[in-house]
Short mmCIF file of C-alpha atoms and ligand atoms in Angstrom, two decimals:
data_model
loop_
_atom_site.label_atom_id
_atom_site.label_comp_id
_atom_site.label_asym_id
_atom_site.label_seq_id
_atom_site.Cartn_x
_atom_site.Cartn_y
_atom_site.Cartn_z
CA MET A 1 -8.65 57.92 -7.57
CA ASN A 2 -12.41 57.80 -7.23
CA ARG A 3 -14.43 54.63 -7.05
CA ARG A 4 -15.51 54.66 -10.67
CA GLN A 5 -11.95 55.11 -11.95
CA ASN A 6 -10.81 52.33 -9.66
CA LEU A 7 -13.51 49.97 -10.94
CA LYS A 8 -12.63 50.85 -14.54
CA LEU A 9 -8.99 50.07 -13.86
CA MET A 10 -9.88 46.73 -12.30
CA LEU A 11 -12.12 45.79 -15.23
CA GLY A 12 -9.39 46.78 -17.66
CA SER A 13 -6.89 44.56 -15.84
CA ALA A 14 -9.33 41.67 -15.84
CA ALA A 15 -9.88 42.06 -19.58
CA ALA A 16 -6.15 42.14 -20.19
CA LEU A 17 -5.68 38.99 -18.12
CA GLY A 18 -8.47 37.29 -20.03
CA ALA A 19 -6.86 38.16 -23.35
CA THR A 20 -3.53 36.78 -22.17
CA ALA A 21 -5.22 33.61 -20.99
CA VAL A 22 -6.77 33.00 -24.40
CA ALA A 23 -3.59 33.79 -26.31
CA GLY A 24 -1.17 31.97 -24.02
CA GLY A 25 -3.23 29.01 -22.98
CA SER A 26 -5.07 27.97 -26.10
CA ALA A 27 -2.51 25.61 -27.60
CA LEU A 28 -1.82 23.73 -24.40
CA ALA A 29 -5.45 23.76 -23.30
CA GLN A 30 -6.46 22.23 -26.64
CA GLN A 31 -3.64 19.72 -26.47
CA GLN A 32 -4.56 18.70 -22.95
CA GLY A 33 -8.31 19.02 -23.37
CA SER A 34 -8.28 21.26 -20.33
CA ALA A 35 -9.88 24.58 -19.51
CA ALA A 36 -7.39 25.24 -16.71
CA PRO A 37 -5.52 28.57 -16.46
CA ALA A 38 -3.12 29.79 -19.07
CA ALA A 39 0.60 29.38 -19.33
CA THR A 40 2.72 32.44 -18.84
CA ALA A 41 4.57 33.94 -21.80
CA ALA A 42 6.36 31.48 -24.09
CA ALA A 43 9.83 30.45 -22.94
CA PRO A 44 12.81 31.71 -24.97
CA ALA A 45 13.26 29.47 -28.02
CA GLY A 46 16.14 27.00 -28.24
CA PRO A 47 16.95 23.31 -28.12
CA PHE A 48 14.98 22.76 -24.89
CA LYS A 49 11.22 22.23 -25.22
CA LEU A 50 8.60 21.66 -22.55
CA PRO A 51 7.72 17.97 -22.93
CA PRO A 52 3.95 17.39 -23.16
CA LEU A 53 2.28 15.33 -20.45
CA GLY A 54 0.96 11.96 -21.58
CA TYR A 55 -2.43 12.79 -20.00
CA ALA A 56 -4.73 15.72 -19.30
CA TYR A 57 -4.17 18.08 -16.37
CA GLU A 58 -7.33 16.78 -14.71
CA ALA A 59 -6.38 13.12 -15.19
CA LEU A 60 -4.83 12.67 -11.73
CA GLU A 61 -7.83 14.06 -9.83
CA PRO A 62 -8.68 13.72 -7.00
CA HIS A 63 -5.13 12.90 -5.91
CA ILE A 64 -3.44 15.84 -7.63
CA ASP A 65 -5.75 18.69 -8.61
CA THR A 66 -6.04 20.13 -12.10
CA MET A 67 -4.78 23.61 -11.28
CA THR A 68 -1.69 22.30 -9.49
CA MET A 69 -0.84 20.12 -12.48
CA ASN A 70 -1.38 22.96 -14.93
CA ILE A 71 0.67 25.54 -13.02
CA HIS A 72 3.37 23.03 -12.16
CA HIS A 73 3.83 22.04 -15.80
CA THR A 74 3.21 25.28 -17.72
CA ARG A 75 4.89 27.65 -15.28
CA HIS A 76 7.34 25.84 -12.98
CA HIS A 77 8.70 23.33 -15.49
CA ASN A 78 8.45 25.82 -18.34
CA ALA A 79 10.59 28.29 -16.39
CA PHE A 80 13.46 25.75 -16.38
CA ILE A 81 13.07 25.35 -20.16
CA GLY A 82 13.34 29.09 -20.76
CA ASN A 83 16.33 29.42 -18.45
CA LEU A 84 18.10 26.49 -20.15
CA ASN A 85 17.61 28.00 -23.60
CA THR A 86 19.19 31.19 -22.29
CA LEU A 87 22.06 29.23 -20.67
CA VAL A 88 22.88 27.45 -23.96
CA GLY A 89 24.25 30.82 -25.10
CA LYS A 90 26.78 30.66 -22.25
CA TRP A 91 27.72 26.95 -22.52
CA ALA A 92 27.15 25.30 -25.90
CA ASP A 93 27.58 21.70 -24.63
CA LEU A 94 24.34 22.16 -22.72
CA GLY A 95 22.47 21.97 -26.02
CA THR A 96 24.16 18.81 -27.28
CA LYS A 97 24.86 16.49 -24.32
CA SER A 98 22.00 14.56 -22.73
CA PRO A 99 20.66 16.02 -19.46
CA ALA A 100 21.36 12.74 -17.63
CA GLU A 101 24.98 12.70 -18.86
CA ILE A 102 25.53 16.21 -17.52
CA MET A 103 23.73 15.62 -14.23
CA LYS A 104 25.75 12.45 -13.51
CA ALA A 105 28.88 14.59 -13.36
CA PRO A 106 27.94 18.18 -12.46
CA GLY A 107 31.62 18.88 -11.69
CA THR A 108 32.21 18.94 -15.47
CA ILE A 109 29.91 21.95 -15.90
CA PRO A 110 32.01 25.13 -16.28
CA GLU A 111 32.13 26.86 -12.93
CA ALA A 112 30.74 30.13 -14.28
CA VAL A 113 27.38 28.50 -15.12
CA ARG A 114 27.43 25.48 -12.79
CA GLY A 115 24.88 26.77 -10.27
CA PRO A 116 22.17 27.80 -12.76
CA VAL A 117 22.77 24.75 -15.00
CA ARG A 118 22.45 22.37 -12.04
CA ASN A 119 19.26 24.00 -10.84
CA ASN A 120 17.55 24.28 -14.20
CA LEU A 121 18.75 21.09 -15.87
CA GLY A 122 18.11 19.16 -12.66
CA GLY A 123 14.64 20.69 -12.53
CA HIS A 124 13.99 19.71 -16.14
CA TRP A 125 15.22 16.13 -15.63
CA ASN A 126 13.35 15.67 -12.33
CA HIS A 127 10.03 16.99 -13.63
CA THR A 128 10.19 15.05 -16.91
CA PHE A 129 10.80 11.88 -14.87
CA PHE A 130 7.93 12.76 -12.50
CA TRP A 131 5.35 13.40 -15.27
CA ASP A 132 6.29 10.16 -17.01
CA LEU A 133 5.95 8.17 -13.81
CA MET A 134 2.42 9.31 -13.04
CA THR A 135 -0.64 8.13 -14.94
CA PRO A 136 -4.35 7.61 -14.60
CA GLY A 137 -3.78 4.06 -15.97
CA GLY A 138 -1.04 1.46 -15.81
CA ALA A 139 -0.42 -1.12 -13.13
CA GLN A 140 -1.79 -0.09 -9.74
CA GLN A 141 0.63 -2.23 -7.74
CA PRO A 142 4.26 -3.27 -8.22
CA ALA A 143 4.68 -6.71 -9.76
CA GLY A 144 7.32 -9.08 -11.13
CA ASP A 145 10.98 -8.22 -10.63
CA LEU A 146 10.17 -4.89 -8.99
CA LEU A 147 7.92 -6.49 -6.37
CA ALA A 148 10.60 -9.08 -5.67
CA ALA A 149 13.25 -6.35 -5.31
CA ILE A 150 11.01 -4.31 -2.97
CA ASN A 151 10.32 -7.35 -0.81
CA GLY A 152 14.01 -8.24 -0.78
CA SER A 153 15.20 -4.76 0.20
CA PHE A 154 12.40 -3.52 2.47
CA GLY A 155 10.35 -6.56 3.53
CA ASP A 156 7.16 -5.46 1.80
CA VAL A 157 5.59 -2.67 -0.26
CA ALA A 158 4.13 -0.87 2.76
CA LYS A 159 7.58 -0.60 4.39
CA MET A 160 9.08 0.72 1.15
CA LYS A 161 6.37 3.41 0.96
CA GLU A 162 7.02 4.34 4.61
CA GLN A 163 10.69 4.90 3.89
CA VAL A 164 10.12 6.96 0.75
CA ASN A 165 7.50 9.02 2.62
CA ALA A 166 9.93 9.49 5.52
CA ALA A 167 12.59 10.69 3.06
CA GLY A 168 10.13 13.23 1.68
CA LEU A 169 8.86 14.35 5.07
CA GLY A 170 12.39 14.64 6.39
CA ARG A 171 13.52 16.88 3.53
CA PHE A 172 13.68 20.33 5.18
CA GLY A 173 12.54 22.98 2.71
CA SER A 174 12.33 21.94 -0.94
CA GLY A 175 13.43 18.82 -2.73
CA TRP A 176 12.54 15.32 -3.84
CA ALA A 177 12.13 11.81 -2.41
CA TRP A 178 13.28 8.84 -4.48
CA LEU A 179 13.37 5.08 -4.74
CA VAL A 180 16.65 4.12 -6.40
CA VAL A 181 18.81 1.10 -7.10
CA ASP A 182 21.90 2.04 -5.12
CA LYS A 183 25.56 1.39 -5.89
CA ASP A 184 25.31 -2.06 -4.29
CA GLY A 185 22.34 -3.04 -6.44
CA LYS A 186 19.78 -2.77 -3.63
CA LEU A 187 16.62 -0.69 -3.67
CA ALA A 188 16.89 2.28 -1.31
CA ALA A 189 14.88 5.36 -0.34
CA MET A 190 16.68 8.69 -0.52
CA SER A 191 16.08 12.42 -0.78
CA THR A 192 17.74 15.26 -2.67
CA PRO A 193 17.57 18.98 -1.88
CA ASN A 194 16.34 21.67 -4.28
CA GLN A 195 16.51 20.34 -7.88
CA ASP A 196 19.46 18.02 -7.32
CA THR A 197 18.95 14.66 -9.03
CA PRO A 198 19.97 11.26 -7.62
CA LEU A 199 22.14 10.73 -10.73
CA GLU A 200 25.29 12.30 -9.29
CA THR A 201 25.23 9.95 -6.28
CA GLY A 202 26.17 7.01 -8.49
CA VAL A 203 22.84 5.18 -8.38
CA LYS A 204 22.32 2.37 -10.89
CA ALA A 205 18.66 3.24 -11.55
CA VAL A 206 16.03 5.77 -10.49
CA VAL A 207 12.83 3.80 -10.01
CA LEU A 208 10.44 6.46 -8.79
CA GLY A 209 10.48 9.97 -7.39
CA VAL A 210 8.11 12.48 -5.91
CA ASP A 211 8.35 16.27 -5.86
CA VAL A 212 8.04 17.60 -2.30
CA TRP A 213 8.38 21.29 -3.14
CA GLU A 214 5.35 23.12 -1.74
CA HIS A 215 4.24 24.09 -5.26
CA ALA A 216 3.59 20.39 -5.93
CA TYR A 217 0.83 20.16 -3.30
CA TYR A 218 0.07 23.43 -1.52
CA LEU A 219 -3.15 24.39 -3.37
CA LYS A 220 -4.87 21.18 -2.27
CA TYR A 221 -2.94 20.00 0.77
CA GLN A 222 -1.51 23.27 2.17
CA ASN A 223 1.09 22.40 4.82
CA LYS A 224 0.11 18.70 4.99
CA ARG A 225 2.99 17.18 3.05
CA GLY A 226 2.33 13.79 4.64
CA ASP A 227 -1.24 13.69 3.29
CA TYR A 228 0.03 14.56 -0.18
CA LEU A 229 2.69 11.84 -0.02
CA ASN A 230 0.21 9.21 1.15
CA THR A 231 -2.19 10.09 -1.67
CA TRP A 232 0.48 10.47 -4.33
CA TRP A 233 1.08 6.71 -4.45
CA ASN A 234 -2.31 6.39 -6.20
CA THR A 235 -0.83 8.14 -9.25
CA VAL A 236 2.19 5.86 -9.72
CA ASN A 237 2.34 3.80 -12.91
CA TRP A 238 4.09 0.66 -11.66
CA ASP A 239 4.71 -0.55 -15.21
CA LYS A 240 6.78 2.59 -15.70
CA ALA A 241 8.58 2.13 -12.36
CA LEU A 242 9.53 -1.43 -13.34
CA GLY A 243 10.79 -0.13 -16.69
CA ASN A 244 12.86 2.52 -14.90
CA MET A 245 14.47 -0.17 -12.72
CA LYS A 246 15.34 -2.36 -15.72
CA LYS A 247 16.55 0.51 -17.89
CA GLY A 248 18.99 1.96 -15.36
CA VAL A 249 20.67 5.33 -15.74
MN1 MN3 B 301 8.15 20.93 -9.02
#
């Protein structure tokens, strides 16, 4: 291939990518008021839908960058949605039971689909929880019953954050760090691997959680998971966290 042919091929590819970006990204970009990159192809249709964020992709800047939010939502989370809609064809209950109900007792998932259902339904539940917890607004510090519970279980807010961060830093590979109300009714920091949720451990409530998969932070923070975790606290909506504690699972 000569240089001119090569250049033509490259320009053709760029044009094709541009066309895809316009077609695939327009609805979400309009909805989010964001000019960030496009979603990949639409997920297979079915009962599972990608829940919209309650804010724009750029809303959590500078703590979480726009492109990370866009890719994380439109590609990573959307991939779970597509896989779940495919899995409904193999296990009909998946389309009718609530995700939390299923994830509290993953042993009830038929063995033939248990692995993929756990991964994809867990991923859907975890990410939906994560998007809802973060906000550019809301209370900036824990208050009321949640502050009292944090002080009672950890001593103070800083010590609670240290323990959640340590759970996230100590998670080898991919997973999540959580603040939960444990079986004894105390607040506790914990971690789950992969897309496992805390629900199956018998917790009474999931108060907050942070994604520590590299895709959640690598574009901005690269290998510095600790920097991401420290900064992430600026995105927490403490009103929502208090609501999560009161609501339970
Ligand atoms: Mn993720």
